[in-house]
PDB file of C-alpha atoms in Angstrom:
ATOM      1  CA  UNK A   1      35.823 110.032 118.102  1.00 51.00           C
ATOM      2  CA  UNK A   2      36.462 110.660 114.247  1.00 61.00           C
ATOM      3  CA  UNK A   3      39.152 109.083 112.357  1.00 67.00           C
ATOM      4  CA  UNK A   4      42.031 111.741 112.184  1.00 70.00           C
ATOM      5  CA  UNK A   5      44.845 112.290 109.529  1.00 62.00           C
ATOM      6  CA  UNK A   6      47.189 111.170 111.637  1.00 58.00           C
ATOM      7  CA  UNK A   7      45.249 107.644 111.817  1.00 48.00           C
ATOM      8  CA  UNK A   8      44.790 107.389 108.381  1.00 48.00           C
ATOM      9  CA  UNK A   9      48.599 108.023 108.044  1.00 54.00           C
ATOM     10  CA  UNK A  10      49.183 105.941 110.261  1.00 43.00           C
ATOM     11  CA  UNK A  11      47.297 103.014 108.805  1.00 46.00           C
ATOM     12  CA  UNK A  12      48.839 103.992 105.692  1.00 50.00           C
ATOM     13  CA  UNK A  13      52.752 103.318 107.262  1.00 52.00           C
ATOM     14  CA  UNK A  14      51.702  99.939 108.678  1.00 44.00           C
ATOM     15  CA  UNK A  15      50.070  98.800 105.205  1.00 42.00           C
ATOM     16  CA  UNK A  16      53.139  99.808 103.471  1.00 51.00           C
ATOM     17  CA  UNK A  17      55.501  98.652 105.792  1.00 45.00           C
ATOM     18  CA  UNK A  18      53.420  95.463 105.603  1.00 37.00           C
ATOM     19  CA  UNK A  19      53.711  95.270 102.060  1.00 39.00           C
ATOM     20  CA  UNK A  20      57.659  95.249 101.686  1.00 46.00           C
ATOM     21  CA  UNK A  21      57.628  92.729 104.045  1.00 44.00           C
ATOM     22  CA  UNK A  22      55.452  90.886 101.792  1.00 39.00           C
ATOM     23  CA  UNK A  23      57.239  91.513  98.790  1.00 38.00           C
ATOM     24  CA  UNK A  24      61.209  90.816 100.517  1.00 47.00           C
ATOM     25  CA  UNK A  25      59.229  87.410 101.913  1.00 48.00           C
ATOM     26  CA  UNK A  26      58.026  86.786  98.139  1.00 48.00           C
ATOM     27  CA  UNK A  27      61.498  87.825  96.367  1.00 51.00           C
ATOM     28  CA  UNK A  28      62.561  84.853  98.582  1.00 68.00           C
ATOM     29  CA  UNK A  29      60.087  82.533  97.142  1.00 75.00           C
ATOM     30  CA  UNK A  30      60.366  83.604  94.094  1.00 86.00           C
ATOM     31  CA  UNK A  31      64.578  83.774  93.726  1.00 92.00           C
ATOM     32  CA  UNK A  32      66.349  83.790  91.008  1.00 95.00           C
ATOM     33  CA  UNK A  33      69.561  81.269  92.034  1.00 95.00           C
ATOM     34  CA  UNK A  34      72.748  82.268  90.919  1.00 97.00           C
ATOM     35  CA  UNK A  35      75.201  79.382  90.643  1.00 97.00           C
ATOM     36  CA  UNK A  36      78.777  80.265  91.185  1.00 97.00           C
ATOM     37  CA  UNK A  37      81.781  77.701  90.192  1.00 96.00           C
ATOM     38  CA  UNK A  38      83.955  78.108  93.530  1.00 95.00           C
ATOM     39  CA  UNK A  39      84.580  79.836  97.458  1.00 95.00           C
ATOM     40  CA  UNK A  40      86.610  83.051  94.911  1.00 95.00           C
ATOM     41  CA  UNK A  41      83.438  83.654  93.007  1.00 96.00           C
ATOM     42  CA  UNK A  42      81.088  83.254  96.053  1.00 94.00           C
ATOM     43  CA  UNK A  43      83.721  86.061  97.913  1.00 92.00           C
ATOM     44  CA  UNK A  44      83.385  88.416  95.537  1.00 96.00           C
ATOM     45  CA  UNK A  45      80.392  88.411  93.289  1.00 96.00           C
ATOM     46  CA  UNK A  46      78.053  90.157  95.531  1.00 96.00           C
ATOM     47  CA  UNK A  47      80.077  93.226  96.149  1.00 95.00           C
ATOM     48  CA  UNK A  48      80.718  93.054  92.344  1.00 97.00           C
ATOM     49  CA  UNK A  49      77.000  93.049  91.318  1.00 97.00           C
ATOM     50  CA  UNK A  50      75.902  95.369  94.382  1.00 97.00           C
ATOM     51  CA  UNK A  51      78.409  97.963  92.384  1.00 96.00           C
ATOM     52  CA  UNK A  52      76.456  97.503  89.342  1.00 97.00           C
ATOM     53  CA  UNK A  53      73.012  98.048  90.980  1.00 96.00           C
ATOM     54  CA  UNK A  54      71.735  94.460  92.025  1.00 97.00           C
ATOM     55  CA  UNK A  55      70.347  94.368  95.029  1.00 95.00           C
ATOM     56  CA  UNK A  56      70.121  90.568  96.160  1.00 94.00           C
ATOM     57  CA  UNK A  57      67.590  90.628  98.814  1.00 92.00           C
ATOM     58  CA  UNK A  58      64.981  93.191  97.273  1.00 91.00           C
ATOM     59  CA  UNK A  59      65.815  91.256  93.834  1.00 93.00           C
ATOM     60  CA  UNK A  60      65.582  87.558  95.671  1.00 94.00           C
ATOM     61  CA  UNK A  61      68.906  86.846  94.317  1.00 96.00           C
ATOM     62  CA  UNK A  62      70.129  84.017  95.460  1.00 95.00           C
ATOM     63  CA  UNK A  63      73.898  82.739  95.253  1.00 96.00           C
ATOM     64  CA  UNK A  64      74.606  78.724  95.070  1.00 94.00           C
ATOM     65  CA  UNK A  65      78.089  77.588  95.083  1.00 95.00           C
ATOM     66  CA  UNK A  66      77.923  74.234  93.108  1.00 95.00           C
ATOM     67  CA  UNK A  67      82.038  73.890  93.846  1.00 94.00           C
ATOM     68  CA  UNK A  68      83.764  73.190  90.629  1.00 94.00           C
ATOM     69  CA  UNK A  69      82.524  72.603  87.115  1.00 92.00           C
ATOM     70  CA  UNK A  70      82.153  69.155  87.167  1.00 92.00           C
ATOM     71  CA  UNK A  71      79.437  69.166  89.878  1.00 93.00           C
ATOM     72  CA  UNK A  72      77.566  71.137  87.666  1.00 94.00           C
ATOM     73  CA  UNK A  73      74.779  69.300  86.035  1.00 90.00           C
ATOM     74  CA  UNK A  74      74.350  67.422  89.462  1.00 91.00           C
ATOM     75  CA  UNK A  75      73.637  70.696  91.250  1.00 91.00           C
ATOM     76  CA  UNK A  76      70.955  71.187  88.653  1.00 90.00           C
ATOM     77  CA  UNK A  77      69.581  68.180  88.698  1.00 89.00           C
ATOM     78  CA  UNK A  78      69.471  68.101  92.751  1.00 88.00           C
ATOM     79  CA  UNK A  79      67.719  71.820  92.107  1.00 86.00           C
ATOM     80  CA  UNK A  80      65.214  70.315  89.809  1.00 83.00           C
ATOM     81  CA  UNK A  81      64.274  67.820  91.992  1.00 85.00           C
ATOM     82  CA  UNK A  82      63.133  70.281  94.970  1.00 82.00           C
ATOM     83  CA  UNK A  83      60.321  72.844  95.240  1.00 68.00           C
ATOM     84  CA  UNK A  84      62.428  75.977  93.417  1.00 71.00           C
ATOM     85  CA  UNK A  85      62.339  73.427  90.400  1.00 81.00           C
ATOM     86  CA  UNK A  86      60.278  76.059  88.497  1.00 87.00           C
ATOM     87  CA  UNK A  87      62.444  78.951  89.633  1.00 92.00           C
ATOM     88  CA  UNK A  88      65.165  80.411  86.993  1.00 95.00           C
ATOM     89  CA  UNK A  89      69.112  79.762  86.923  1.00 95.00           C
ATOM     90  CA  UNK A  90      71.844  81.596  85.366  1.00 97.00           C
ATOM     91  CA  UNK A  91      74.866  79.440  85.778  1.00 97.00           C
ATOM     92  CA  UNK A  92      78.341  81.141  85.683  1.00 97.00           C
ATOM     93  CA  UNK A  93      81.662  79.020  85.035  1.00 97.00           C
ATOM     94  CA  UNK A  94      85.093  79.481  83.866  1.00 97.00           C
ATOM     95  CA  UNK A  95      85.624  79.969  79.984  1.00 97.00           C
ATOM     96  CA  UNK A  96      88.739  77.670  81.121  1.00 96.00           C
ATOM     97  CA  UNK A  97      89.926  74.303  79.674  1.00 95.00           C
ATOM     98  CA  UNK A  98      87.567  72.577  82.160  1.00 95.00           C
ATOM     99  CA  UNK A  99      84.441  74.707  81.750  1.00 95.00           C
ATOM    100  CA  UNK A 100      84.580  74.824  77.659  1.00 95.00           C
ATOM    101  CA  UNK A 101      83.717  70.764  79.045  1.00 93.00           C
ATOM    102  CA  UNK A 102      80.223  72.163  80.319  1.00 93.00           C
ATOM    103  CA  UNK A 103      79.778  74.305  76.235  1.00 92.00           C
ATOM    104  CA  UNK A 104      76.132  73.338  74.476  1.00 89.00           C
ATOM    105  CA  UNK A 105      75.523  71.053  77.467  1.00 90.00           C
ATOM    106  CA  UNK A 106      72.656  72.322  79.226  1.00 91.00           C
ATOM    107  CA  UNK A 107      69.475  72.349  77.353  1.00 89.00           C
ATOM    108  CA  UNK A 108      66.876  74.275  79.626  1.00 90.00           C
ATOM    109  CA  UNK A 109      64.674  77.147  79.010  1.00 92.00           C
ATOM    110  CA  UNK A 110      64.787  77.797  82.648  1.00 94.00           C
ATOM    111  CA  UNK A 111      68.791  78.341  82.727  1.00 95.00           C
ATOM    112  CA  UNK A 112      70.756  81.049  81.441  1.00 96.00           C
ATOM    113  CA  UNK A 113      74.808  80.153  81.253  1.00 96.00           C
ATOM    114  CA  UNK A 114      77.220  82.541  81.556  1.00 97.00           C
ATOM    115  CA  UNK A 115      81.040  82.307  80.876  1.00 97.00           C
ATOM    116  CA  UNK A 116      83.374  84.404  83.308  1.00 98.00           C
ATOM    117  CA  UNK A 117      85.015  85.953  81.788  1.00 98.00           C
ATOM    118  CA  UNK A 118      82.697  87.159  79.625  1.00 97.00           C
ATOM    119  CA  UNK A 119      85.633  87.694  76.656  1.00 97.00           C
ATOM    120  CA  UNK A 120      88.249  85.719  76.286  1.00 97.00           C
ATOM    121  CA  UNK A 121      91.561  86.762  77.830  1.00 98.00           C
ATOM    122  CA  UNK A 122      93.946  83.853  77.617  1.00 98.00           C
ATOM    123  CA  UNK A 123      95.582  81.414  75.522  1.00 98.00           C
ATOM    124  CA  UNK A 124      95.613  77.698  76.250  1.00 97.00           C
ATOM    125  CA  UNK A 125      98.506  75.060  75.327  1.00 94.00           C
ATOM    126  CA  UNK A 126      95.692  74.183  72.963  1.00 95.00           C
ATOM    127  CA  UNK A 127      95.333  77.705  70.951  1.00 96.00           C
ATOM    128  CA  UNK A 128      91.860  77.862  72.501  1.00 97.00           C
ATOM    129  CA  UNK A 129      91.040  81.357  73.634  1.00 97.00           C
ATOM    130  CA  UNK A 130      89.093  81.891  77.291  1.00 98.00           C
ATOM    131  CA  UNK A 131      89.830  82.776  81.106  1.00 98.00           C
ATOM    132  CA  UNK A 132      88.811  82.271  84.488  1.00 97.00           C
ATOM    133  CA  UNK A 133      87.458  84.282  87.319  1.00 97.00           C
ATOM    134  CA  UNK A 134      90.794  85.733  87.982  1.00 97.00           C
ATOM    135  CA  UNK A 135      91.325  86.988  84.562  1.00 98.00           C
ATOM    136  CA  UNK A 136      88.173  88.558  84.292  1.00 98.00           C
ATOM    137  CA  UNK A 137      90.157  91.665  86.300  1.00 98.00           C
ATOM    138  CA  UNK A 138      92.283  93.463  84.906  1.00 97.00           C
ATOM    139  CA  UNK A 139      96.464  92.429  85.158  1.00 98.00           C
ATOM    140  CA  UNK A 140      97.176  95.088  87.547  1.00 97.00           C
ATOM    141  CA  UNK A 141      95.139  94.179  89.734  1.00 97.00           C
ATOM    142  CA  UNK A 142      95.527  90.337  89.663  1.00 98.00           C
ATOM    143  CA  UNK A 143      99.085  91.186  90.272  1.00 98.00           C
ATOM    144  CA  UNK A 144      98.539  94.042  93.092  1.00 97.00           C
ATOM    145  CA  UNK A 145      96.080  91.505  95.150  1.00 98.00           C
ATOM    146  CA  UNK A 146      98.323  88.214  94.880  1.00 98.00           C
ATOM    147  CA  UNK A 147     100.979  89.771  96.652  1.00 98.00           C
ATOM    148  CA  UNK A 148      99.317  90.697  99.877  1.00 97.00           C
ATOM    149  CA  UNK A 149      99.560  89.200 103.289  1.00 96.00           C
ATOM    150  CA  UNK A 150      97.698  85.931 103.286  1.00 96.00           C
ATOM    151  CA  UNK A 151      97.271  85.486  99.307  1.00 98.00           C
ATOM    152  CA  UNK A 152     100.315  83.985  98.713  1.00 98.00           C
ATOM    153  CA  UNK A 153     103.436  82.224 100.743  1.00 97.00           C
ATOM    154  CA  UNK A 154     105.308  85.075 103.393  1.00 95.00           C
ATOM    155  CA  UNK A 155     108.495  84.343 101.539  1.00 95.00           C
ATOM    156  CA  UNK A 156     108.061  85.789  97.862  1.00 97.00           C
ATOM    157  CA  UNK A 157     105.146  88.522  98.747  1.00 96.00           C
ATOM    158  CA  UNK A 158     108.335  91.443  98.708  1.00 96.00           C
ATOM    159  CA  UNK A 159     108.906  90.104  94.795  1.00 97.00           C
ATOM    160  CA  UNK A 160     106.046  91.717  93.313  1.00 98.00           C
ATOM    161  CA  UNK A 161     108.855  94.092  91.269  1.00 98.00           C
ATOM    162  CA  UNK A 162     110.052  90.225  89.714  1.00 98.00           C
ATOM    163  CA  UNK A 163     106.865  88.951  89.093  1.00 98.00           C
ATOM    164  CA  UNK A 164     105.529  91.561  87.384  1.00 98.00           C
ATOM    165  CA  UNK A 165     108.821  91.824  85.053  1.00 98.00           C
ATOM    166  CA  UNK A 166     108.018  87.609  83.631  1.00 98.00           C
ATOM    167  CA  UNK A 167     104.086  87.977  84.308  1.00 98.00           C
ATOM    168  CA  UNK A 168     102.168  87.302  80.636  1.00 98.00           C
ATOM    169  CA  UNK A 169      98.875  88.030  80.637  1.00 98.00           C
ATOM    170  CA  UNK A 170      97.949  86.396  77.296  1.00 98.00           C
ATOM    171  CA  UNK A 171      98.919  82.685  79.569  1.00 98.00           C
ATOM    172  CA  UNK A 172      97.069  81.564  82.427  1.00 98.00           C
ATOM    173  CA  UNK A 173      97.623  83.787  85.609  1.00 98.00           C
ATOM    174  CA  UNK A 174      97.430  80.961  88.238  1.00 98.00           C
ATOM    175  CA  UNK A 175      99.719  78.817  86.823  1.00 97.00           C
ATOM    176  CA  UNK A 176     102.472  81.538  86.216  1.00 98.00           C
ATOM    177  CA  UNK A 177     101.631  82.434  90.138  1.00 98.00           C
ATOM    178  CA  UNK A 178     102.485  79.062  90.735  1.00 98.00           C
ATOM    179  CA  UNK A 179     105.735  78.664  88.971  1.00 98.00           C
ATOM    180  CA  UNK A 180     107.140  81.951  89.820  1.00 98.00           C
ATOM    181  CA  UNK A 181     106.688  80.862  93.859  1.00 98.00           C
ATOM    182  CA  UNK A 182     107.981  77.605  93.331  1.00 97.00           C
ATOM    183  CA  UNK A 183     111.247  79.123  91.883  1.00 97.00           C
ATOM    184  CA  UNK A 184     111.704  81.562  94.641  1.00 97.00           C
ATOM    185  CA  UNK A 185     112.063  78.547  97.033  1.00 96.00           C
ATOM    186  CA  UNK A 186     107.959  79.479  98.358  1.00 97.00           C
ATOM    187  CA  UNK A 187     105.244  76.693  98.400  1.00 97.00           C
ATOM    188  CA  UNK A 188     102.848  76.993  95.214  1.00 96.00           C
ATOM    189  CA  UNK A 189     100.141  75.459  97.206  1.00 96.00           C
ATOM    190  CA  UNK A 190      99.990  78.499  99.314  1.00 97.00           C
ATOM    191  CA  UNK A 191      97.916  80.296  96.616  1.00 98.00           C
ATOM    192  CA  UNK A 192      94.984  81.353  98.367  1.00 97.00           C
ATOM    193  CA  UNK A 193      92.763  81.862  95.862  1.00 97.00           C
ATOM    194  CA  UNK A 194      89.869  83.218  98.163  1.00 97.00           C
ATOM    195  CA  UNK A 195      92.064  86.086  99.599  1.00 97.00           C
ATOM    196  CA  UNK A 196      92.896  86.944  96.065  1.00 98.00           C
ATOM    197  CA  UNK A 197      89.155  87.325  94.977  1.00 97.00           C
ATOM    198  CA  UNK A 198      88.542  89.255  97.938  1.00 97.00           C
ATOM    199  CA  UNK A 199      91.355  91.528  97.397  1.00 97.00           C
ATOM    200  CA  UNK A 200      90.387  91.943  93.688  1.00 97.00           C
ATOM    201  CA  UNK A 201      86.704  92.909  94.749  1.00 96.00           C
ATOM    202  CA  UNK A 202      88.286  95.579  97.072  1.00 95.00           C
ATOM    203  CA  UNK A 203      91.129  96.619  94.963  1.00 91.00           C
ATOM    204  CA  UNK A 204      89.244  97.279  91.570  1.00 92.00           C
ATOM    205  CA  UNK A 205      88.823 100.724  90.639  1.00 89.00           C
ATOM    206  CA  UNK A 206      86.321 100.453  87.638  1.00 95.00           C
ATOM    207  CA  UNK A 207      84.144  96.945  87.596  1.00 97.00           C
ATOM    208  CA  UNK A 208      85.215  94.230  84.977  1.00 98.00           C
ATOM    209  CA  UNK A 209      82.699  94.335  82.055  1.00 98.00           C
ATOM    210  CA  UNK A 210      82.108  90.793  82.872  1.00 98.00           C
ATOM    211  CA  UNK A 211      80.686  92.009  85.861  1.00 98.00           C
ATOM    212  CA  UNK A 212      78.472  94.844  84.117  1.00 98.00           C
ATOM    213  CA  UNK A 213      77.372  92.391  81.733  1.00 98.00           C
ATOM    214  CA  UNK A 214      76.218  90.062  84.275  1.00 98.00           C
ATOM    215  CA  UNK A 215      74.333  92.609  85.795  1.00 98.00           C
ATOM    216  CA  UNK A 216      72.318  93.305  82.798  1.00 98.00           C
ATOM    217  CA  UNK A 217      71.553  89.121  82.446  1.00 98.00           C
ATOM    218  CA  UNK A 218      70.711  89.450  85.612  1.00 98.00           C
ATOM    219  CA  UNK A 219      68.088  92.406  85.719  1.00 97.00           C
ATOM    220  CA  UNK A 220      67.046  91.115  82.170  1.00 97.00           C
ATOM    221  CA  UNK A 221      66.032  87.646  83.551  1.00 97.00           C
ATOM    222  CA  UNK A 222      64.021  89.676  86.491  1.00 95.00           C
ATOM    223  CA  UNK A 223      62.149  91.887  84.266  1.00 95.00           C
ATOM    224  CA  UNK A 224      61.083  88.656  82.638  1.00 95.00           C
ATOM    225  CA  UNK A 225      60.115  86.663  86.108  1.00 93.00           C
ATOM    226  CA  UNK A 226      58.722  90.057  88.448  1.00 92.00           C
ATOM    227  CA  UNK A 227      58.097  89.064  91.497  1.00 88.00           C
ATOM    228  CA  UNK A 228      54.616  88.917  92.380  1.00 83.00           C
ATOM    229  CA  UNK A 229      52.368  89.482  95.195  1.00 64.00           C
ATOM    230  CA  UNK A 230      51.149  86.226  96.649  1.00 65.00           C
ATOM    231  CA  UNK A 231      47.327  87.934  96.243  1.00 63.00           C
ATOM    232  CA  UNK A 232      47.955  88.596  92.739  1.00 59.00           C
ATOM    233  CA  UNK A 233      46.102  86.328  91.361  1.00 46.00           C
ATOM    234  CA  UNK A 234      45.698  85.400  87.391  1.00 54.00           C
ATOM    235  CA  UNK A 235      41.340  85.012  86.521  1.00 42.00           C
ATOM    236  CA  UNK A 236      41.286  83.053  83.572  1.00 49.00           C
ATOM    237  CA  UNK A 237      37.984  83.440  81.213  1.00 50.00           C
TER     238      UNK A 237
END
């Protein structure tokens, strides 16, 4: 019996079906690790970035919460001492009073920082301009997600009317969050911070530009480092 058209389409399928499994394997392999500051960033940056086209498995993104800016430079250090040593970085972290700490130190062709938010926002009790991941949203809907069930304590969540009459967004948001529970007899320690994110993900209409802008890094930094098949092989001459 002959080989039919429906065999050699069929052979065809399998190869290709074959191949992405190949390639989603290799993206893998060949990651590009994303290192977030905290939980909120971790919550929301992949819904964020799948808005704005990344697609993490297909692109072998791969997000690493190194938990607060001063663990930082150990994270990449433990990275570097690992088999994905050779793989590329682009590390995000607060353009906060903490994170302007981490400014002109990393030194590495391999890592690509990125300051969230991507423009300043906010002024510090220093002058010194910058934000965090919370102010890289818009007011509205900083405000709108705090005071949801969960975010924030039960008692002040029916003062969003109050809060929004004393809220300044040129100052910290967190901090006037915290005050403005503490006077309305609430706990300030109730902040959930990971609710918020996810309710700012959810809530946002348009993405933050420091979001877009990300994206492009992101895609940029893949274009540079394609992922290739593990039978592509360079001959040199």
């Amino acid at each position: 019996m002959g080989t039919t058209i429906e065999d050699i389409q069929y052979d065809e399928m399998l190869s290709e079906i074959h191949f992405e499994a190949v390639m989603k394997n290799e993206a893998k392999k060949q990651c590009i690790y994303l290192f977030v500051e905290g939980h909120s960033e971790e919550a929301a940056f992949v819904s964020l970035l799948e808005d704005c086209g990344i697609d993490f498995e297909t692109d072998g993104i791969i997000i690493a919460n190194y938990n607060g800016a001063g663990n930082l430079g150990h994270a990449i250090r433990l990275l570097r001492n690992t088999l994905s040593h050779d793989r590329p970085i682009i590390a995000t972290y607060d353009d906060d009073l903490e994170g302007k700490k981490l400014d002109g130190t990393i030194n590495d062709p391999l890592i690509t920082t990125f300051k969230i938010p991507s423009s300043p926002v906010v002024i510090y009790k220093d002058n010194s301009k910058g934000g965090s991941f919370q102010e890289s949203f818009t007011p509205d809907c900083f405000v709108t997600s705090c005071f949801k069930p969960k975010a924030i304590d039960q008692k002040v969540l029916e003062k969003e009317t109050d809060f929004r009459k004393i809220f300044d967004p040129s100052k910290p948001w967190i901090s006037q969050l915290a005050q403005f529970i503490s006077k309305h007899g609430g706990n300030p320690g109730s902040i959930n911070k990971v609710v918020i994110a996810e309710n700012m993900a959810s809530e946002v209409d348009v993405v933050p530009d420091t979001y877009v802008e990300l994206a492009r890094v992101i895609t940029s930094i893949r274009a540079k480092n394609p992922i290739k098949h593990p039978d592509e092989v360079e001959l040199k001459i």
